[in-house]
Each structure stands twice: as C-alpha cells, then as structure tokens.
Short mmCIF file of N, CA and C in Angstrom, two decimals:
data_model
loop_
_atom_site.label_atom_id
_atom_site.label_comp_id
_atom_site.label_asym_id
_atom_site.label_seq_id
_atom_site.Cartn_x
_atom_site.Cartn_y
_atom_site.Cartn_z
N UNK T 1 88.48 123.66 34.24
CA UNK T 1 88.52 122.43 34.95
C UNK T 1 89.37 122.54 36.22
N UNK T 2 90.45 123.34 36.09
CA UNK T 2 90.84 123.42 37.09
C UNK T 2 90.41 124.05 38.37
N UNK T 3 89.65 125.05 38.00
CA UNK T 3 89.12 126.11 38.84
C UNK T 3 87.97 124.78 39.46
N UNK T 4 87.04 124.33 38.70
CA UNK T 4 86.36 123.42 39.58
C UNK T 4 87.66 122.69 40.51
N UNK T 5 88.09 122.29 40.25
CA UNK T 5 89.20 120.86 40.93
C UNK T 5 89.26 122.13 42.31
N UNK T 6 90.13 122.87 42.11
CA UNK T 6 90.50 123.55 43.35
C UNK T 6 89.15 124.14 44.19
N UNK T 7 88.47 124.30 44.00
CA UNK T 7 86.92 124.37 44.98
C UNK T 7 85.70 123.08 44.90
N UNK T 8 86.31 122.10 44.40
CA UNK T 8 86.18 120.68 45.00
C UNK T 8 87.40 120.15 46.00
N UNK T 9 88.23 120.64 46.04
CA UNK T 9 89.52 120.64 46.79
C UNK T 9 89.44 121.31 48.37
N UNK T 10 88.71 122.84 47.96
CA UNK T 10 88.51 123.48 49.25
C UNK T 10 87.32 123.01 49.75
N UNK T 11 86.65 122.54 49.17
CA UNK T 11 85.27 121.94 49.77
C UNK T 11 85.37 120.78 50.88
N UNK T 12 86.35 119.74 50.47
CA UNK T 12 86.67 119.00 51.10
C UNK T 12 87.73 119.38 52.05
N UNK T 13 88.18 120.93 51.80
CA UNK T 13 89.03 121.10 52.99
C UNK T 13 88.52 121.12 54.31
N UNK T 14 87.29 122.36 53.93
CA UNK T 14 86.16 122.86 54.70
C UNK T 14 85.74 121.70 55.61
N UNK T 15 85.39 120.53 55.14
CA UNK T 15 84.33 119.22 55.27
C UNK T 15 85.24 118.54 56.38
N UNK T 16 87.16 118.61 56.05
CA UNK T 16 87.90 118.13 56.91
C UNK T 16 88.16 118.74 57.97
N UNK T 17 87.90 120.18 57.93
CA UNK T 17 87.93 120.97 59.21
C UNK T 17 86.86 120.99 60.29
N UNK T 18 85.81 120.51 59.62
CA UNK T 18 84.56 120.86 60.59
C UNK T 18 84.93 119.35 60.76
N UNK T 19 85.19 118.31 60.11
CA UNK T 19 85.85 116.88 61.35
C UNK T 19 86.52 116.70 62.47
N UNK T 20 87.40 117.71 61.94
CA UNK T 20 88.56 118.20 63.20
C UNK T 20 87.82 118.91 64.34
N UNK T 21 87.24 119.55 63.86
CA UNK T 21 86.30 120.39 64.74
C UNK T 21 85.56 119.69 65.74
N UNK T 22 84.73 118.68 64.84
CA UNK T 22 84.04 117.92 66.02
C UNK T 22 84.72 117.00 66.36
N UNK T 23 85.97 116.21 66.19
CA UNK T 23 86.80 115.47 67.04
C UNK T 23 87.41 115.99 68.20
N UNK T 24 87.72 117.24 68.17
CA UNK T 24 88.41 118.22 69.18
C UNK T 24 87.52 118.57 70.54
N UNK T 25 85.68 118.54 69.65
CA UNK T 25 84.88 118.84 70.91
C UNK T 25 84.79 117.16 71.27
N UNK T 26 84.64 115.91 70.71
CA UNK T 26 84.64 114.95 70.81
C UNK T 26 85.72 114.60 72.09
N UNK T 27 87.08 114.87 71.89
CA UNK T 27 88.25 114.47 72.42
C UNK T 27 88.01 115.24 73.81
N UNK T 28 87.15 116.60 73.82
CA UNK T 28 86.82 117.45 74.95
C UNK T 28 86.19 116.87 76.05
N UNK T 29 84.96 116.27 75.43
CA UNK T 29 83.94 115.62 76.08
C UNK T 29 84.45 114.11 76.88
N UNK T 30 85.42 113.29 76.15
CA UNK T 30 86.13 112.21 76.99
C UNK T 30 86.93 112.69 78.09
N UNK T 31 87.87 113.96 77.72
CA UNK T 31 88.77 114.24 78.81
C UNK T 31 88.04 114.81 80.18
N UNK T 32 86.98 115.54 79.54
CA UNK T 32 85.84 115.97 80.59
C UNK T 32 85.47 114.56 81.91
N UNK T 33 85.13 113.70 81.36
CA UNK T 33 84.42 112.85 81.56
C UNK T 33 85.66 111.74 82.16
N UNK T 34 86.44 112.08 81.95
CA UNK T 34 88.33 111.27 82.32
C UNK T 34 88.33 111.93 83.80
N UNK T 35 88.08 113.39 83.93
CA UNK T 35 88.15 114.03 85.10
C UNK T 35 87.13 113.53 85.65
N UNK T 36 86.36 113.32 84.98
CA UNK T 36 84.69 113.20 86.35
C UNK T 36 85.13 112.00 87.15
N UNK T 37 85.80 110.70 86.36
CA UNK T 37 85.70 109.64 86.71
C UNK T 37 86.99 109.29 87.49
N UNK T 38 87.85 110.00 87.10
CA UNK T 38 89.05 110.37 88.26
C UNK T 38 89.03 110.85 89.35
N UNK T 39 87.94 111.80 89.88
CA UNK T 39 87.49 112.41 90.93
C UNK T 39 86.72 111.35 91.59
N UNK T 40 85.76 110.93 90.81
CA UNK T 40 84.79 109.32 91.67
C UNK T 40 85.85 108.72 91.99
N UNK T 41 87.11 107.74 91.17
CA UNK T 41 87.61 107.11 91.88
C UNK T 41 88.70 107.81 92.95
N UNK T 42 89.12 108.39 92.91
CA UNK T 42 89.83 109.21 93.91
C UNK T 42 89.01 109.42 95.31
N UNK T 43 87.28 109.90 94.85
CA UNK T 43 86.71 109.99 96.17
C UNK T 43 86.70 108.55 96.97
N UNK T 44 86.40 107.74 96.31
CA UNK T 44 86.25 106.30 96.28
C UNK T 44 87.30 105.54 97.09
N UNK T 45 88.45 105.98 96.91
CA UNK T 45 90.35 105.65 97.31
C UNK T 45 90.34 106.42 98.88
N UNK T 46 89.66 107.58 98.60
CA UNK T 46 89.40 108.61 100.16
C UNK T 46 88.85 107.47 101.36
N UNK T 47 87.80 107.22 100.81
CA UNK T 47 86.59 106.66 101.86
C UNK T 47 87.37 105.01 101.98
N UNK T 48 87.58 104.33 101.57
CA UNK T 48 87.99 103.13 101.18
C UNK T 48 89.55 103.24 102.63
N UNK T 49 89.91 104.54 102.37
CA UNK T 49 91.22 104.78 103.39
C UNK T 49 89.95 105.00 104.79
N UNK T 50 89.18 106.10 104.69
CA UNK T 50 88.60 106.08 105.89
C UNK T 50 88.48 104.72 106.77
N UNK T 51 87.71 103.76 105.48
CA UNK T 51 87.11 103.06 106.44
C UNK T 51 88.35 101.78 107.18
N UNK T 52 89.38 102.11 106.63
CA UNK T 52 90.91 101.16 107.08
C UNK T 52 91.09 102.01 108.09
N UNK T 53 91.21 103.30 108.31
CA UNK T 53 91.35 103.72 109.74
C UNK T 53 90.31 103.97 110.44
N UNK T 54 89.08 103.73 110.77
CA UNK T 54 88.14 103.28 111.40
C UNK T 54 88.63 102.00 111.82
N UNK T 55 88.57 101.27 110.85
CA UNK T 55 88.89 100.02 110.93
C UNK T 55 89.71 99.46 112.51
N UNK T 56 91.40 100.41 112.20
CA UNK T 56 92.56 100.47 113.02
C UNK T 56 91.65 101.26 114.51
N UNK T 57 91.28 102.25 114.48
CA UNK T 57 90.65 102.85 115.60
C UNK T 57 89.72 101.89 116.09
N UNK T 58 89.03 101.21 115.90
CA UNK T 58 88.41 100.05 116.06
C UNK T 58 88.68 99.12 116.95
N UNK T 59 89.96 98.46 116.33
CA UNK T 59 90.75 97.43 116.59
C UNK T 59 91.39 97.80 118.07
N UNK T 60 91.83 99.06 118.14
CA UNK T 60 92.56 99.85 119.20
C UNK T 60 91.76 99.81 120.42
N UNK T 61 90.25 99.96 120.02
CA UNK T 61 89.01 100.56 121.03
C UNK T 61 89.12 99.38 121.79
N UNK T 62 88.71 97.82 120.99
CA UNK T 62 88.74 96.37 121.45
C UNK T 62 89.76 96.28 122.32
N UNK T 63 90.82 96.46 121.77
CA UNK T 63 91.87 96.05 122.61
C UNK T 63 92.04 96.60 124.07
N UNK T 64 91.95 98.11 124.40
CA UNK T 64 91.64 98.81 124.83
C UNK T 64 90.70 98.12 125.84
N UNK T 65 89.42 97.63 125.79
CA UNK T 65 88.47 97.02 126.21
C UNK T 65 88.85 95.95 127.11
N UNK T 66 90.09 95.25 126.57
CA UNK T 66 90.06 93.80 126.73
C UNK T 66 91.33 94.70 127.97
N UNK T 67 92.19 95.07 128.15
CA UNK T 67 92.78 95.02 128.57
C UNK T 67 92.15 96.21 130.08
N UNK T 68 91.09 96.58 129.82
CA UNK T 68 90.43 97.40 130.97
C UNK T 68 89.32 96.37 131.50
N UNK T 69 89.32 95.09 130.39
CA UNK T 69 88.12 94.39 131.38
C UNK T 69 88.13 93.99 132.91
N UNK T 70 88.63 93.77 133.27
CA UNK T 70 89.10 93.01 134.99
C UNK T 70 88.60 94.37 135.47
N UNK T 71 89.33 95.71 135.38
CA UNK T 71 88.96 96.90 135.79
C UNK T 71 87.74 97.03 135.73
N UNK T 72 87.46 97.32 135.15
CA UNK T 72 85.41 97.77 135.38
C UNK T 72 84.58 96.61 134.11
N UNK T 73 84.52 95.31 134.45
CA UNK T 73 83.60 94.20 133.74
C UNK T 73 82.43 94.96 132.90
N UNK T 74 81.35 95.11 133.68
CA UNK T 74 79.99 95.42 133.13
C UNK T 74 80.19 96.61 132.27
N UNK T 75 81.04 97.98 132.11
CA UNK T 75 80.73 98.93 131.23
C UNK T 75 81.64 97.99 129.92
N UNK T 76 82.59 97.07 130.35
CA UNK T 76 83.26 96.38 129.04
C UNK T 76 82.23 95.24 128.40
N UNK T 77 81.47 94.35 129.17
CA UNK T 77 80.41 93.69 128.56
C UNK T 77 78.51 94.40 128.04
N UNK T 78 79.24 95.59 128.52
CA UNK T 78 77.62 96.32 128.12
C UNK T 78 78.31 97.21 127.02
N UNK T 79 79.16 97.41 126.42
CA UNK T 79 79.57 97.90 125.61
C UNK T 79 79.98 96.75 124.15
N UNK T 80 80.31 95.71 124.38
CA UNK T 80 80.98 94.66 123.84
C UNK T 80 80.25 94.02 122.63
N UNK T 81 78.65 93.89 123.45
CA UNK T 81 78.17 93.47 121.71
C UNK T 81 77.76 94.77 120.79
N UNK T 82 77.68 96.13 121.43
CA UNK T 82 77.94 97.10 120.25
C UNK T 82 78.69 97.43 119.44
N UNK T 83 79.76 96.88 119.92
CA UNK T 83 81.54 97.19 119.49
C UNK T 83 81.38 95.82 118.26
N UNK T 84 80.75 94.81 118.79
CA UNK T 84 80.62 93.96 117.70
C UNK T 84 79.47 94.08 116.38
N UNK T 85 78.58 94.61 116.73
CA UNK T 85 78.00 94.74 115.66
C UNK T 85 78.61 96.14 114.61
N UNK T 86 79.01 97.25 115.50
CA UNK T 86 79.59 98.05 114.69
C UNK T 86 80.90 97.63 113.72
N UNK T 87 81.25 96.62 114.31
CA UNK T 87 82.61 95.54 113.29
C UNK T 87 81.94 95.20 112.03
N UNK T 88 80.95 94.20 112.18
CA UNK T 88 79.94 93.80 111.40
C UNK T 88 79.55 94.84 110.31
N UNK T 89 79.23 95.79 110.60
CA UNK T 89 78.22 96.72 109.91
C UNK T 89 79.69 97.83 108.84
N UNK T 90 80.69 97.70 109.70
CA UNK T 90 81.82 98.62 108.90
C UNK T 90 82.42 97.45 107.81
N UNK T 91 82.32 96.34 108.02
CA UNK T 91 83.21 95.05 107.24
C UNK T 91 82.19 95.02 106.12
N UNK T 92 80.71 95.56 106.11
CA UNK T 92 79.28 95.40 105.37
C UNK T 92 79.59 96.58 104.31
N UNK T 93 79.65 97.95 104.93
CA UNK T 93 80.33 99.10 103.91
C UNK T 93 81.90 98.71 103.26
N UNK T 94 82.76 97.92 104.11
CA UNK T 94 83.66 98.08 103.28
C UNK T 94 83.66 97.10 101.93
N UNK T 95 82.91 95.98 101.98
CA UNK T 95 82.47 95.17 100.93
C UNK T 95 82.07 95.88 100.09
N UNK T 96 80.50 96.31 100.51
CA UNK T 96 79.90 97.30 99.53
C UNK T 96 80.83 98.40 98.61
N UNK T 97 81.80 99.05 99.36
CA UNK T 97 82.79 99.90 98.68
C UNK T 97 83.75 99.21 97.72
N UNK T 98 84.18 98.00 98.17
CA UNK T 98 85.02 97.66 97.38
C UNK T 98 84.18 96.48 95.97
N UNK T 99 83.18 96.93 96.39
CA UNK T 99 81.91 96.45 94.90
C UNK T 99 82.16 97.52 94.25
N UNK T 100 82.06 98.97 94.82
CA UNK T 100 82.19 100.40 94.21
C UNK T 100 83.16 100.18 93.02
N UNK T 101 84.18 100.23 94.07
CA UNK T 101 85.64 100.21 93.54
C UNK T 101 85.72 99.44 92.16
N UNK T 102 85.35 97.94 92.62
CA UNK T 102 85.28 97.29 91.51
C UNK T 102 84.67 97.67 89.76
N UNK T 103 82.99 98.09 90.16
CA UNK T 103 82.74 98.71 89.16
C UNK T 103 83.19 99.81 88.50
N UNK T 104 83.69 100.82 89.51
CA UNK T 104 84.53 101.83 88.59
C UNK T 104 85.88 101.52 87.34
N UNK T 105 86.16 100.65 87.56
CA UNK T 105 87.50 99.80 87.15
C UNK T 105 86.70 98.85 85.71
N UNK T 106 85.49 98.58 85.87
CA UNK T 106 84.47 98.46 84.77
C UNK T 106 83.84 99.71 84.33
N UNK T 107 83.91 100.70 84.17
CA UNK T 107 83.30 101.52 83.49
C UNK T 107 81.54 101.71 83.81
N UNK T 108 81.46 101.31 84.96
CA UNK T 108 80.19 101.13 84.96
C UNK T 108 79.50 102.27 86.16
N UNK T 109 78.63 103.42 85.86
CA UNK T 109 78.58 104.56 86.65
C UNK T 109 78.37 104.10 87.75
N UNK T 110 78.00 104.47 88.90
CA UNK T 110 77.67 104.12 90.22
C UNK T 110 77.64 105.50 90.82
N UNK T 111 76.69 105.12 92.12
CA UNK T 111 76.31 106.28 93.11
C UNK T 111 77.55 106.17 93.92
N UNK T 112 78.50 106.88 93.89
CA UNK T 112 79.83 106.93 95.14
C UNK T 112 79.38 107.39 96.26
N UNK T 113 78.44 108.53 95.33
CA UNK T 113 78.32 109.53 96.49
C UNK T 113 77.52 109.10 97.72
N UNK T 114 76.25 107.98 97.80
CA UNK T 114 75.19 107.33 98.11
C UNK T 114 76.69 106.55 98.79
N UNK T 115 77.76 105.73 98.50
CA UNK T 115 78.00 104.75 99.29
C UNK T 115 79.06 105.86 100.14
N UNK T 116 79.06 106.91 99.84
CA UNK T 116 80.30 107.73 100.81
C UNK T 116 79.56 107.96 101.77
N UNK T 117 78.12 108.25 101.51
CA UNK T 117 77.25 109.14 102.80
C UNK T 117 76.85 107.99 103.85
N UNK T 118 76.28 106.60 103.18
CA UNK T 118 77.05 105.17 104.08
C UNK T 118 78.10 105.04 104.69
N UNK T 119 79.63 105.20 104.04
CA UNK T 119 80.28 105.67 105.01
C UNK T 119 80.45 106.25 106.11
N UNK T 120 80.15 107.65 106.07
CA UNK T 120 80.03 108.49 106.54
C UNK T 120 79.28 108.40 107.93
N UNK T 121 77.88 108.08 107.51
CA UNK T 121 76.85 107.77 108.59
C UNK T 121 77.62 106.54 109.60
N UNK T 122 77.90 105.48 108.77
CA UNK T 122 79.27 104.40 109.95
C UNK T 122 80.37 105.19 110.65
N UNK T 123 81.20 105.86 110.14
CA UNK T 123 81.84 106.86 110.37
C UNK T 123 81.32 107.51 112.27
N UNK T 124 80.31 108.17 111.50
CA UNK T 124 79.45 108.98 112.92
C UNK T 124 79.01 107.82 114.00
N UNK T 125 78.65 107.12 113.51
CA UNK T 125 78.27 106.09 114.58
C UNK T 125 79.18 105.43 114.72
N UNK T 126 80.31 104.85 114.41
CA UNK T 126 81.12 103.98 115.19
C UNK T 126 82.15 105.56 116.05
N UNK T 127 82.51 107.09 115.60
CA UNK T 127 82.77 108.11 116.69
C UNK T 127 81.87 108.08 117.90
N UNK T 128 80.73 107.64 117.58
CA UNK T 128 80.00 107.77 119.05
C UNK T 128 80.05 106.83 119.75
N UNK T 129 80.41 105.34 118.93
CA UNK T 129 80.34 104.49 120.44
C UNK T 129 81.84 104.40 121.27
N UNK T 130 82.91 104.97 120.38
CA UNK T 130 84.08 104.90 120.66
C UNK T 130 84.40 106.28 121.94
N UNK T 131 83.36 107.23 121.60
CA UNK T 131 83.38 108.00 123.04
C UNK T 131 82.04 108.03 123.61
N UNK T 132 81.82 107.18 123.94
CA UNK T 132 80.74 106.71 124.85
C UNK T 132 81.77 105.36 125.61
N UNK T 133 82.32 104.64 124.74
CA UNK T 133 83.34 103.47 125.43
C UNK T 133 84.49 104.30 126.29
N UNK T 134 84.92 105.70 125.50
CA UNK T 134 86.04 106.58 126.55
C UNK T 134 85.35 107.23 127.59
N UNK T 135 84.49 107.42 127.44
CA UNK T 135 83.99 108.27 128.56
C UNK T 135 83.34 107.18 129.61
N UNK T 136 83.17 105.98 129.22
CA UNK T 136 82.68 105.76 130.32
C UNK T 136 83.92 104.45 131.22
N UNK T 137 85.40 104.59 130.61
CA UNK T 137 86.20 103.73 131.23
C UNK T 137 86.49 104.22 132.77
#
C-alpha cells in the first residue's frame, strides 16, 4: 500500500511539474507581450513628442511670418492659408494619436505603426512648407 501511495504521490508530482511548466511558458508569453506593448506605447510617447515640437516649430514659423509681414506682404499672405491648414491637419493627427494613446491604456491593439507613418507624412509636409516659407523670406 505504501508503494502504491508513493507513485500516486510521484504521479502527482510529475502532473505538478508539467503545471509549473506551462505556467512558466504562460508567465513567458505575458512578459513577451508586456515588451511588445511597452515598445507601442513608448513608440506612441515618441511621435506624440514629435508632434508637440512640430507643433512649437510651427508656432515659431507664424510668428516669424507675422513679424516679417510689413516686409514682404504677398509671400506672407500666399503662404498664410497653408500655414493654416497645415495647423489644422497636425491638431487632426494629434487627436487621432491621442485616441492611440488612449486605447493603449485600454488594452485594446491598434495600428501605431499606421498612425506614426501619419505622423510622419505631416511631419514631411509641414518640413516643406516651413522651408519653402524660409527660403522665400
């Protein structure tokens, strides 16, 4: 009787190890997945900074504008409603991002990468009108 007891004993040792076992790959797979989602929001925290200094470079360009208007009028009013819609269109991504943001903070996957390359593309286009506005003061 005893000899059964002790290999009903190891049986269930066995049974508790291969638990451990798959809790360990279990516990693997969250921390995995802890990194993935630390990296999204981190990329997320990146772009979110970009678009605050766009933002500031922006703000700088306007001002910039306003204070060269008297100096040369027409390249400051032929420039002026681009400068405004590019406001528009960066205040449009930064919403959208901070929807990002939001959902990450819900657990809920999202394309970062799709709203970074939005970024990005604002990014390139508000660099070009900002030297197209320098080059042509």
């Amino acid at each position: 009787m005893d000899v059964q007891r002790m290999k009903l004993f190891e049986n269930q040792l066995f049974q508790w190890e291969d638990r451990l076992v798959d809790l360990e790959n279990e516990i693997s797979l969250i921390e995995n997945q802890f990194q993935l989602d630390l990296a999204t929001y981190t990329q997320a925290e990146d772009n979110i900074g970009q678009i605050e200094r766009l933002l500031d470079a922006f703000e700088d360009a306007v001002m910039q504008h306003e204070n060269n208007k008297t100096k040369n009028p027409s390249i400051y009013y032929q420039n002026i409603d681009e400068i405004k819609l590019l406001s528009r269109k960066i205040e449009d991504f930064q919403y959208k991002f901070e929807d990002s943001r939001a959902k990450l903070f819900n657990d809920e996957q999202i394309s970062v990468l799709e709203a970074a390359n939005l970024i990005s593309n604002s990014s390139a286009r508000f660099n070009r009108i900002v030297t197209t506005i320098q080059e042509n003061q």
